[in-house]
C-alpha cells in the first residue's frame, strides 16, 4: 500500500494556525496556534484524538502558532519540535511546556517512517522554518510566514506533490487599510509575509515542476479576502488544468488532500 499524505487545516489565519497530517497510521500536527480545546475538538470532529498525535512541528514562536502548545503538552506525550532560537524564547515564557525538542534549521527526523525536514523561511521571529514530510511514495511541504521566497524554500518545495503556501495579503487592501504605516511596512518587508501575487508566482513555479495540489494559508483577516486570493492563484495556474487549489478557512476545518 502506498504511503501518501492526508492534510487538513484545523485553523489558518493571522490569528491562529494548526494543520493535521496523516500518513498510514502516523498522525502529526503542524503548529498549535489556537486553544488546546479548539484543537482537541477539531481533531474529534475529523475522527481522531489528541492522544493519537505522534509529533508536533512548530514553525516559530509567534502566538498564532503556539497558543495551545503548553496545554497540549499535558494532554499527549508527542515531542514538540521547534527551531532552537524559537524554543528558547518560547520556553522563557512557558517553561511548563513538556517535551520540547529544539533543533537547528535543516534538521531531519523520522516519525513512523516519514522523513521530516525543516528549512529556513524569512520572518521577524527568533527563527522561522517550513517543513517537508516525505515517504517513498509522496512528499508534502508547508511554508508560511515568509517575507520573501528564499532559495531554501524553493529547493525544499520543488519536489513536493502537495504544498501549503502563505497568501497573506492583498496589496490594495493593505495599502488602503487601517494599519499604521510601520505595520504595513513590516508586513511588506523581507521579514514579513507573502502577498497574493507572491504566492501565485511561487505556485506557478512549483506547478511547472510537478506540484499538483495547492492550499493557500495564513490569510490576513483584515488585508485579504479568500476569493481574491483564490482568483489570483487560479489565474496563475490556468495553464495547469489538473491542479487542485483550495483556501484554508480561518475557523472551519478545511480538508486539503
PDB file of C-alpha atoms in Angstrom:
ATOM      1  CA  UNK A   1       0.000   0.000   0.000  1.00  0.00           C
ATOM      2  CA  UNK A   2       1.338   3.432  -0.953  1.00  0.00           C
ATOM      3  CA  UNK A   3       2.171   5.809   1.893  1.00  0.00           C
ATOM      4  CA  UNK A   4       0.547   9.098   0.887  1.00  0.00           C
ATOM      5  CA  UNK A   5      -0.447  12.112   2.945  1.00  0.00           C
ATOM      6  CA  UNK A   6      -3.832  13.369   4.041  1.00  0.00           C
ATOM      7  CA  UNK A   7      -3.766  17.040   5.090  1.00  0.00           C
ATOM      8  CA  UNK A   8      -6.407  19.012   6.974  1.00  0.00           C
ATOM      9  CA  UNK A   9      -6.247  22.655   8.053  1.00  0.00           C
ATOM     10  CA  UNK A  10      -7.751  22.939  11.535  1.00  0.00           C
ATOM     11  CA  UNK A  11      -7.298  26.727  11.521  1.00  0.00           C
ATOM     12  CA  UNK A  12      -5.402  29.063   9.218  1.00  0.00           C
ATOM     13  CA  UNK A  13      -5.254  32.842   9.503  1.00  0.00           C
ATOM     14  CA  UNK A  14      -3.251  35.669  11.004  1.00  0.00           C
ATOM     15  CA  UNK A  15      -4.933  34.883  14.347  1.00  0.00           C
ATOM     16  CA  UNK A  16      -4.291  31.144  14.578  1.00  0.00           C
ATOM     17  CA  UNK A  17      -2.801  28.250  12.608  1.00  0.00           C
ATOM     18  CA  UNK A  18      -2.842  24.473  13.008  1.00  0.00           C
ATOM     19  CA  UNK A  19      -2.637  21.639  10.470  1.00  0.00           C
ATOM     20  CA  UNK A  20      -3.240  17.908  10.844  1.00  0.00           C
ATOM     21  CA  UNK A  21      -1.261  15.357   8.816  1.00  0.00           C
ATOM     22  CA  UNK A  22      -1.958  11.654   8.491  1.00  0.00           C
ATOM     23  CA  UNK A  23       0.045   9.059   6.604  1.00  0.00           C
ATOM     24  CA  UNK A  24      -0.891   5.449   7.217  1.00  0.00           C
ATOM     25  CA  UNK A  25      -1.240   5.117  10.981  1.00  0.00           C
ATOM     26  CA  UNK A  26       1.008   8.100  11.740  1.00  0.00           C
ATOM     27  CA  UNK A  27      -0.683  11.352  12.777  1.00  0.00           C
ATOM     28  CA  UNK A  28       1.063  14.689  13.358  1.00  0.00           C
ATOM     29  CA  UNK A  29       0.342  18.387  13.842  1.00  0.00           C
ATOM     30  CA  UNK A  30       1.999  21.443  12.360  1.00  0.00           C
ATOM     31  CA  UNK A  31       1.646  24.408  14.738  1.00  0.00           C
ATOM     32  CA  UNK A  32      -0.857  24.837  17.557  1.00  0.00           C
ATOM     33  CA  UNK A  33      -1.922  28.453  17.221  1.00  0.00           C
ATOM     34  CA  UNK A  34      -5.437  28.089  18.604  1.00  0.00           C
ATOM     35  CA  UNK A  35      -6.507  26.905  22.046  1.00  0.00           C
ATOM     36  CA  UNK A  36      -5.795  23.334  23.052  1.00  0.00           C
ATOM     37  CA  UNK A  37      -9.529  22.818  23.466  1.00  0.00           C
ATOM     38  CA  UNK A  38     -10.106  24.070  19.927  1.00  0.00           C
ATOM     39  CA  UNK A  39      -7.514  21.684  18.535  1.00  0.00           C
ATOM     40  CA  UNK A  40      -8.858  18.716  20.502  1.00  0.00           C
ATOM     41  CA  UNK A  41     -12.431  19.496  19.461  1.00  0.00           C
ATOM     42  CA  UNK A  42     -11.469  19.722  15.796  1.00  0.00           C
ATOM     43  CA  UNK A  43      -9.472  16.512  15.938  1.00  0.00           C
ATOM     44  CA  UNK A  44     -12.535  14.739  17.312  1.00  0.00           C
ATOM     45  CA  UNK A  45     -14.627  16.346  14.578  1.00  0.00           C
ATOM     46  CA  UNK A  46     -12.468  14.673  11.927  1.00  0.00           C
ATOM     47  CA  UNK A  47     -12.496  11.336  13.728  1.00  0.00           C
ATOM     48  CA  UNK A  48      -9.294  11.247  15.737  1.00  0.00           C
ATOM     49  CA  UNK A  49      -7.939  12.259  19.145  1.00  0.00           C
ATOM     50  CA  UNK A  50      -5.000  14.233  20.511  1.00  0.00           C
ATOM     51  CA  UNK A  51      -3.679  11.009  22.072  1.00  0.00           C
ATOM     52  CA  UNK A  52      -3.028   9.684  18.549  1.00  0.00           C
ATOM     53  CA  UNK A  53      -0.648  12.517  17.637  1.00  0.00           C
ATOM     54  CA  UNK A  54       2.919  11.237  17.316  1.00  0.00           C
ATOM     55  CA  UNK A  55       4.709  14.586  16.876  1.00  0.00           C
ATOM     56  CA  UNK A  56       4.044  18.324  16.731  1.00  0.00           C
ATOM     57  CA  UNK A  57       6.173  20.508  14.441  1.00  0.00           C
ATOM     58  CA  UNK A  58       6.229  24.237  15.187  1.00  0.00           C
ATOM     59  CA  UNK A  59       7.330  26.793  12.604  1.00  0.00           C
ATOM     60  CA  UNK A  60       8.152  29.622  15.059  1.00  0.00           C
ATOM     61  CA  UNK A  61       7.246  31.104  18.414  1.00  0.00           C
ATOM     62  CA  UNK A  62       4.642  33.742  17.498  1.00  0.00           C
ATOM     63  CA  UNK A  63       1.388  33.286  19.409  1.00  0.00           C
ATOM     64  CA  UNK A  64      -0.695  32.477  16.324  1.00  0.00           C
ATOM     65  CA  UNK A  65       1.401  29.314  16.012  1.00  0.00           C
ATOM     66  CA  UNK A  66       1.923  28.282  19.659  1.00  0.00           C
ATOM     67  CA  UNK A  67      -1.170  29.378  21.616  1.00  0.00           C
ATOM     68  CA  UNK A  68      -2.282  25.861  22.541  1.00  0.00           C
ATOM     69  CA  UNK A  69       1.110  24.188  22.983  1.00  0.00           C
ATOM     70  CA  UNK A  70       1.535  24.327  26.759  1.00  0.00           C
ATOM     71  CA  UNK A  71      -1.832  22.706  27.457  1.00  0.00           C
ATOM     72  CA  UNK A  72      -1.472  20.215  24.592  1.00  0.00           C
ATOM     73  CA  UNK A  73       1.844  19.066  26.041  1.00  0.00           C
ATOM     74  CA  UNK A  74      -0.055  17.890  29.116  1.00  0.00           C
ATOM     75  CA  UNK A  75      -2.648  16.030  27.046  1.00  0.00           C
ATOM     76  CA  UNK A  76      -0.261  13.984  24.916  1.00  0.00           C
ATOM     77  CA  UNK A  77       3.314  12.761  25.018  1.00  0.00           C
ATOM     78  CA  UNK A  78       4.197  13.809  21.463  1.00  0.00           C
ATOM     79  CA  UNK A  79       7.560  15.555  21.082  1.00  0.00           C
ATOM     80  CA  UNK A  80       7.206  19.221  20.120  1.00  0.00           C
ATOM     81  CA  UNK A  81       9.838  20.062  17.506  1.00  0.00           C
ATOM     82  CA  UNK A  82      10.826  23.711  17.198  1.00  0.00           C
ATOM     83  CA  UNK A  83      13.836  25.668  15.852  1.00  0.00           C
ATOM     84  CA  UNK A  84      16.205  26.300  18.765  1.00  0.00           C
ATOM     85  CA  UNK A  85      16.006  30.126  18.969  1.00  0.00           C
ATOM     86  CA  UNK A  86      12.213  29.914  18.913  1.00  0.00           C
ATOM     87  CA  UNK A  87      12.243  27.151  21.515  1.00  0.00           C
ATOM     88  CA  UNK A  88      14.432  29.204  23.846  1.00  0.00           C
ATOM     89  CA  UNK A  89      12.172  32.238  23.549  1.00  0.00           C
ATOM     90  CA  UNK A  90       9.012  30.181  23.928  1.00  0.00           C
ATOM     91  CA  UNK A  91      10.247  28.269  26.982  1.00  0.00           C
ATOM     92  CA  UNK A  92      11.304  31.509  28.679  1.00  0.00           C
ATOM     93  CA  UNK A  93       7.598  32.421  28.712  1.00  0.00           C
ATOM     94  CA  UNK A  94       6.033  28.960  29.059  1.00  0.00           C
ATOM     95  CA  UNK A  95       8.529  26.820  30.993  1.00  0.00           C
ATOM     96  CA  UNK A  96       5.759  24.418  31.994  1.00  0.00           C
ATOM     97  CA  UNK A  97       5.567  23.053  28.424  1.00  0.00           C
ATOM     98  CA  UNK A  98       6.681  19.427  28.208  1.00  0.00           C
ATOM     99  CA  UNK A  99       8.579  17.504  25.514  1.00  0.00           C
ATOM    100  CA  UNK A 100      10.059  20.415  23.540  1.00  0.00           C
ATOM    101  CA  UNK A 101      12.781  19.312  21.115  1.00  0.00           C
ATOM    102  CA  UNK A 102      14.965  22.212  19.942  1.00  0.00           C
ATOM    103  CA  UNK A 103      16.592  21.745  16.543  1.00  0.00           C
ATOM    104  CA  UNK A 104      18.774  23.513  14.014  1.00  0.00           C
ATOM    105  CA  UNK A 105      17.394  24.730  10.712  1.00  0.00           C
ATOM    106  CA  UNK A 106      17.753  21.866   8.245  1.00  0.00           C
ATOM    107  CA  UNK A 107      17.140  19.270  10.957  1.00  0.00           C
ATOM    108  CA  UNK A 108      15.649  15.945   9.846  1.00  0.00           C
ATOM    109  CA  UNK A 109      13.967  13.221  11.858  1.00  0.00           C
ATOM    110  CA  UNK A 110      11.913  10.094  11.257  1.00  0.00           C
ATOM    111  CA  UNK A 111       8.348   9.770  12.525  1.00  0.00           C
ATOM    112  CA  UNK A 112       6.712   6.446  11.711  1.00  0.00           C
ATOM    113  CA  UNK A 113       8.780   6.010   8.556  1.00  0.00           C
ATOM    114  CA  UNK A 114       8.172   9.602   7.419  1.00  0.00           C
ATOM    115  CA  UNK A 115      11.202  11.828   6.892  1.00  0.00           C
ATOM    116  CA  UNK A 116      10.517  15.304   8.276  1.00  0.00           C
ATOM    117  CA  UNK A 117      12.930  18.124   7.396  1.00  0.00           C
ATOM    118  CA  UNK A 118      12.901  21.796   8.343  1.00  0.00           C
ATOM    119  CA  UNK A 119      14.074  24.616   6.073  1.00  0.00           C
ATOM    120  CA  UNK A 120      14.676  28.336   6.517  1.00  0.00           C
ATOM    121  CA  UNK A 121      11.983  30.950   5.973  1.00  0.00           C
ATOM    122  CA  UNK A 122      12.478  34.690   6.445  1.00  0.00           C
ATOM    123  CA  UNK A 123      10.278  36.192   9.169  1.00  0.00           C
ATOM    124  CA  UNK A 124      10.639  38.591  12.104  1.00  0.00           C
ATOM    125  CA  UNK A 125      10.698  35.908  14.774  1.00  0.00           C
ATOM    126  CA  UNK A 126      13.647  34.460  16.666  1.00  0.00           C
ATOM    127  CA  UNK A 127      13.725  31.772  13.985  1.00  0.00           C
ATOM    128  CA  UNK A 128      11.248  30.526  11.415  1.00  0.00           C
ATOM    129  CA  UNK A 129      11.077  27.353   9.358  1.00  0.00           C
ATOM    130  CA  UNK A 130       8.919  25.460   6.937  1.00  0.00           C
ATOM    131  CA  UNK A 131       8.740  21.670   6.853  1.00  0.00           C
ATOM    132  CA  UNK A 132       8.651  18.875   4.318  1.00  0.00           C
ATOM    133  CA  UNK A 133       7.215  15.413   5.004  1.00  0.00           C
ATOM    134  CA  UNK A 134       8.416  12.627   2.732  1.00  0.00           C
ATOM    135  CA  UNK A 135       7.835   8.936   2.111  1.00  0.00           C
ATOM    136  CA  UNK A 136       8.991   6.822  -0.808  1.00  0.00           C
ATOM    137  CA  UNK A 137       5.589   7.477  -2.425  1.00  0.00           C
ATOM    138  CA  UNK A 138       4.735  11.097  -1.597  1.00  0.00           C
ATOM    139  CA  UNK A 139       6.043  14.466  -0.433  1.00  0.00           C
ATOM    140  CA  UNK A 140       4.218  17.353   1.220  1.00  0.00           C
ATOM    141  CA  UNK A 141       5.561  20.755   2.242  1.00  0.00           C
ATOM    142  CA  UNK A 142       4.404  23.832   4.119  1.00  0.00           C
ATOM    143  CA  UNK A 143       5.814  27.361   4.061  1.00  0.00           C
ATOM    144  CA  UNK A 144       4.017  30.230   5.765  1.00  0.00           C
ATOM    145  CA  UNK A 145       5.258  33.407   7.463  1.00  0.00           C
ATOM    146  CA  UNK A 146       7.923  34.364   4.964  1.00  0.00           C
ATOM    147  CA  UNK A 147       8.733  37.846   3.729  1.00  0.00           C
ATOM    148  CA  UNK A 148      10.227  36.536   0.522  1.00  0.00           C
ATOM    149  CA  UNK A 149      10.801  33.193  -1.158  1.00  0.00           C
ATOM    150  CA  UNK A 150      14.262  32.129  -0.034  1.00  0.00           C
ATOM    151  CA  UNK A 151      16.185  29.596  -2.096  1.00  0.00           C
ATOM    152  CA  UNK A 152      15.832  27.107   0.772  1.00  0.00           C
ATOM    153  CA  UNK A 153      12.053  27.118   0.301  1.00  0.00           C
ATOM    154  CA  UNK A 154      12.449  26.744  -3.454  1.00  0.00           C
ATOM    155  CA  UNK A 155      14.759  23.762  -3.060  1.00  0.00           C
ATOM    156  CA  UNK A 156      12.617  22.109  -0.385  1.00  0.00           C
ATOM    157  CA  UNK A 157       9.237  22.502  -2.061  1.00  0.00           C
ATOM    158  CA  UNK A 158      10.107  21.939  -5.728  1.00  0.00           C
ATOM    159  CA  UNK A 159       9.780  18.161  -5.423  1.00  0.00           C
ATOM    160  CA  UNK A 160       6.516  18.188  -3.416  1.00  0.00           C
ATOM    161  CA  UNK A 161       3.252  16.793  -4.781  1.00  0.00           C
ATOM    162  CA  UNK A 162       1.257  18.984  -2.391  1.00  0.00           C
ATOM    163  CA  UNK A 163       2.053  22.271  -0.631  1.00  0.00           C
ATOM    164  CA  UNK A 164       0.569  24.804   1.756  1.00  0.00           C
ATOM    165  CA  UNK A 165       1.747  28.293   0.812  1.00  0.00           C
ATOM    166  CA  UNK A 166       1.233  31.608   2.530  1.00  0.00           C
ATOM    167  CA  UNK A 167      -1.074  34.027   0.700  1.00  0.00           C
ATOM    168  CA  UNK A 168      -1.253  36.628   3.438  1.00  0.00           C
ATOM    169  CA  UNK A 169      -2.370  39.938   1.990  1.00  0.00           C
ATOM    170  CA  UNK A 170      -3.878  41.726  -0.955  1.00  0.00           C
ATOM    171  CA  UNK A 171      -1.662  44.662  -1.845  1.00  0.00           C
ATOM    172  CA  UNK A 172      -4.531  47.091  -2.450  1.00  0.00           C
ATOM    173  CA  UNK A 173      -6.384  46.140   0.723  1.00  0.00           C
ATOM    174  CA  UNK A 174      -3.208  46.511   2.778  1.00  0.00           C
ATOM    175  CA  UNK A 175      -2.374  49.900   1.265  1.00  0.00           C
ATOM    176  CA  UNK A 176      -5.892  51.251   1.791  1.00  0.00           C
ATOM    177  CA  UNK A 177      -6.450  49.572   5.147  1.00  0.00           C
ATOM    178  CA  UNK A 178      -6.350  50.894   8.689  1.00  0.00           C
ATOM    179  CA  UNK A 179      -2.962  49.523   9.726  1.00  0.00           C
ATOM    180  CA  UNK A 180      -0.361  52.169  10.686  1.00  0.00           C
ATOM    181  CA  UNK A 181       2.441  52.779   8.151  1.00  0.00           C
ATOM    182  CA  UNK A 182       5.081  50.995  10.227  1.00  0.00           C
ATOM    183  CA  UNK A 183       2.983  47.826  10.421  1.00  0.00           C
ATOM    184  CA  UNK A 184       2.264  47.959   6.688  1.00  0.00           C
ATOM    185  CA  UNK A 185       5.991  48.257   6.040  1.00  0.00           C
ATOM    186  CA  UNK A 186       6.677  45.325   8.358  1.00  0.00           C
ATOM    187  CA  UNK A 187       4.156  43.116   6.530  1.00  0.00           C
ATOM    188  CA  UNK A 188       5.601  44.006   3.114  1.00  0.00           C
ATOM    189  CA  UNK A 189       9.222  43.635   4.217  1.00  0.00           C
ATOM    190  CA  UNK A 190      11.561  40.708   3.617  1.00  0.00           C
ATOM    191  CA  UNK A 191      10.876  39.691   7.229  1.00  0.00           C
ATOM    192  CA  UNK A 192       7.097  39.898   6.884  1.00  0.00           C
ATOM    193  CA  UNK A 193       4.593  37.994   4.773  1.00  0.00           C
ATOM    194  CA  UNK A 194       3.886  36.947   1.180  1.00  0.00           C
ATOM    195  CA  UNK A 195       1.280  38.789  -0.855  1.00  0.00           C
ATOM    196  CA  UNK A 196      -1.292  37.028  -3.010  1.00  0.00           C
ATOM    197  CA  UNK A 197       0.784  37.780  -6.105  1.00  0.00           C
ATOM    198  CA  UNK A 198       3.973  36.478  -4.468  1.00  0.00           C
ATOM    199  CA  UNK A 199       2.152  33.273  -3.607  1.00  0.00           C
ATOM    200  CA  UNK A 200       0.694  32.914  -7.101  1.00  0.00           C
ATOM    201  CA  UNK A 201       4.081  33.350  -8.760  1.00  0.00           C
ATOM    202  CA  UNK A 202       5.653  30.732  -6.499  1.00  0.00           C
ATOM    203  CA  UNK A 203       2.719  28.370  -7.076  1.00  0.00           C
ATOM    204  CA  UNK A 204       3.195  28.649 -10.830  1.00  0.00           C
ATOM    205  CA  UNK A 205       6.911  27.942 -10.458  1.00  0.00           C
ATOM    206  CA  UNK A 206       6.111  24.799  -8.459  1.00  0.00           C
ATOM    207  CA  UNK A 207       3.338  23.691 -10.838  1.00  0.00           C
ATOM    208  CA  UNK A 208       5.781  23.898 -13.731  1.00  0.00           C
ATOM    209  CA  UNK A 209       7.911  21.403 -11.820  1.00  0.00           C
ATOM    210  CA  UNK A 210       5.172  18.947 -10.983  1.00  0.00           C
ATOM    211  CA  UNK A 211       3.339  20.115  -7.868  1.00  0.00           C
ATOM    212  CA  UNK A 212      -0.353  19.183  -8.178  1.00  0.00           C
ATOM    213  CA  UNK A 213      -2.097  20.334  -5.000  1.00  0.00           C
ATOM    214  CA  UNK A 214      -2.024  23.825  -3.506  1.00  0.00           C
ATOM    215  CA  UNK A 215      -3.562  25.130  -0.308  1.00  0.00           C
ATOM    216  CA  UNK A 216      -3.414  28.877   0.373  1.00  0.00           C
ATOM    217  CA  UNK A 217      -2.944  29.593   4.065  1.00  0.00           C
ATOM    218  CA  UNK A 218      -2.321  32.273   6.669  1.00  0.00           C
ATOM    219  CA  UNK A 219      -4.656  34.815   5.026  1.00  0.00           C
ATOM    220  CA  UNK A 220      -4.898  38.142   6.835  1.00  0.00           C
ATOM    221  CA  UNK A 221      -8.365  38.752   8.212  1.00  0.00           C
ATOM    222  CA  UNK A 222      -8.215  42.493   7.555  1.00  0.00           C
ATOM    223  CA  UNK A 223      -5.992  42.750   4.491  1.00  0.00           C
ATOM    224  CA  UNK A 224      -7.174  39.854   2.362  1.00  0.00           C
ATOM    225  CA  UNK A 225     -10.217  38.018   1.107  1.00  0.00           C
ATOM    226  CA  UNK A 226     -10.356  34.282   0.320  1.00  0.00           C
ATOM    227  CA  UNK A 227     -11.998  34.898  -3.061  1.00  0.00           C
ATOM    228  CA  UNK A 228      -9.341  37.415  -4.082  1.00  0.00           C
ATOM    229  CA  UNK A 229      -6.512  35.082  -3.061  1.00  0.00           C
ATOM    230  CA  UNK A 230      -8.079  32.119  -4.843  1.00  0.00           C
ATOM    231  CA  UNK A 231      -8.705  34.083  -8.041  1.00  0.00           C
ATOM    232  CA  UNK A 232      -5.134  35.370  -8.244  1.00  0.00           C
ATOM    233  CA  UNK A 233      -3.535  31.946  -7.825  1.00  0.00           C
ATOM    234  CA  UNK A 234      -6.134  30.307 -10.078  1.00  0.00           C
ATOM    235  CA  UNK A 235      -5.246  32.722 -12.881  1.00  0.00           C
ATOM    236  CA  UNK A 236      -1.556  31.996 -12.389  1.00  0.00           C
ATOM    237  CA  UNK A 237      -2.251  28.258 -12.714  1.00  0.00           C
ATOM    238  CA  UNK A 238      -4.786  28.432 -15.558  1.00  0.00           C
ATOM    239  CA  UNK A 239      -2.427  26.534 -17.875  1.00  0.00           C
ATOM    240  CA  UNK A 240      -2.301  23.579 -15.458  1.00  0.00           C
ATOM    241  CA  UNK A 241      -5.732  22.020 -15.713  1.00  0.00           C
ATOM    242  CA  UNK A 242      -5.076  19.105 -13.385  1.00  0.00           C
ATOM    243  CA  UNK A 243      -4.092  21.084 -10.284  1.00  0.00           C
ATOM    244  CA  UNK A 244      -6.163  21.428  -7.109  1.00  0.00           C
ATOM    245  CA  UNK A 245      -6.309  24.825  -5.366  1.00  0.00           C
ATOM    246  CA  UNK A 246      -8.002  25.365  -2.012  1.00  0.00           C
ATOM    247  CA  UNK A 247      -8.077  28.190   0.512  1.00  0.00           C
ATOM    248  CA  UNK A 248      -7.753  27.233   4.165  1.00  0.00           C
ATOM    249  CA  UNK A 249     -10.565  28.612   6.294  1.00  0.00           C
ATOM    250  CA  UNK A 250      -9.860  30.855   9.257  1.00  0.00           C
ATOM    251  CA  UNK A 251     -12.036  28.888  11.677  1.00  0.00           C
ATOM    252  CA  UNK A 252     -13.590  25.899   9.940  1.00  0.00           C
ATOM    253  CA  UNK A 253     -11.846  22.609   9.251  1.00  0.00           C
ATOM    254  CA  UNK A 254     -10.635  22.543   5.632  1.00  0.00           C
ATOM    255  CA  UNK A 255      -9.853  19.177   4.055  1.00  0.00           C
ATOM    256  CA  UNK A 256      -6.998  19.518   1.552  1.00  0.00           C
ATOM    257  CA  UNK A 257      -5.994  16.109   0.212  1.00  0.00           C
TER     258      UNK A 257
END
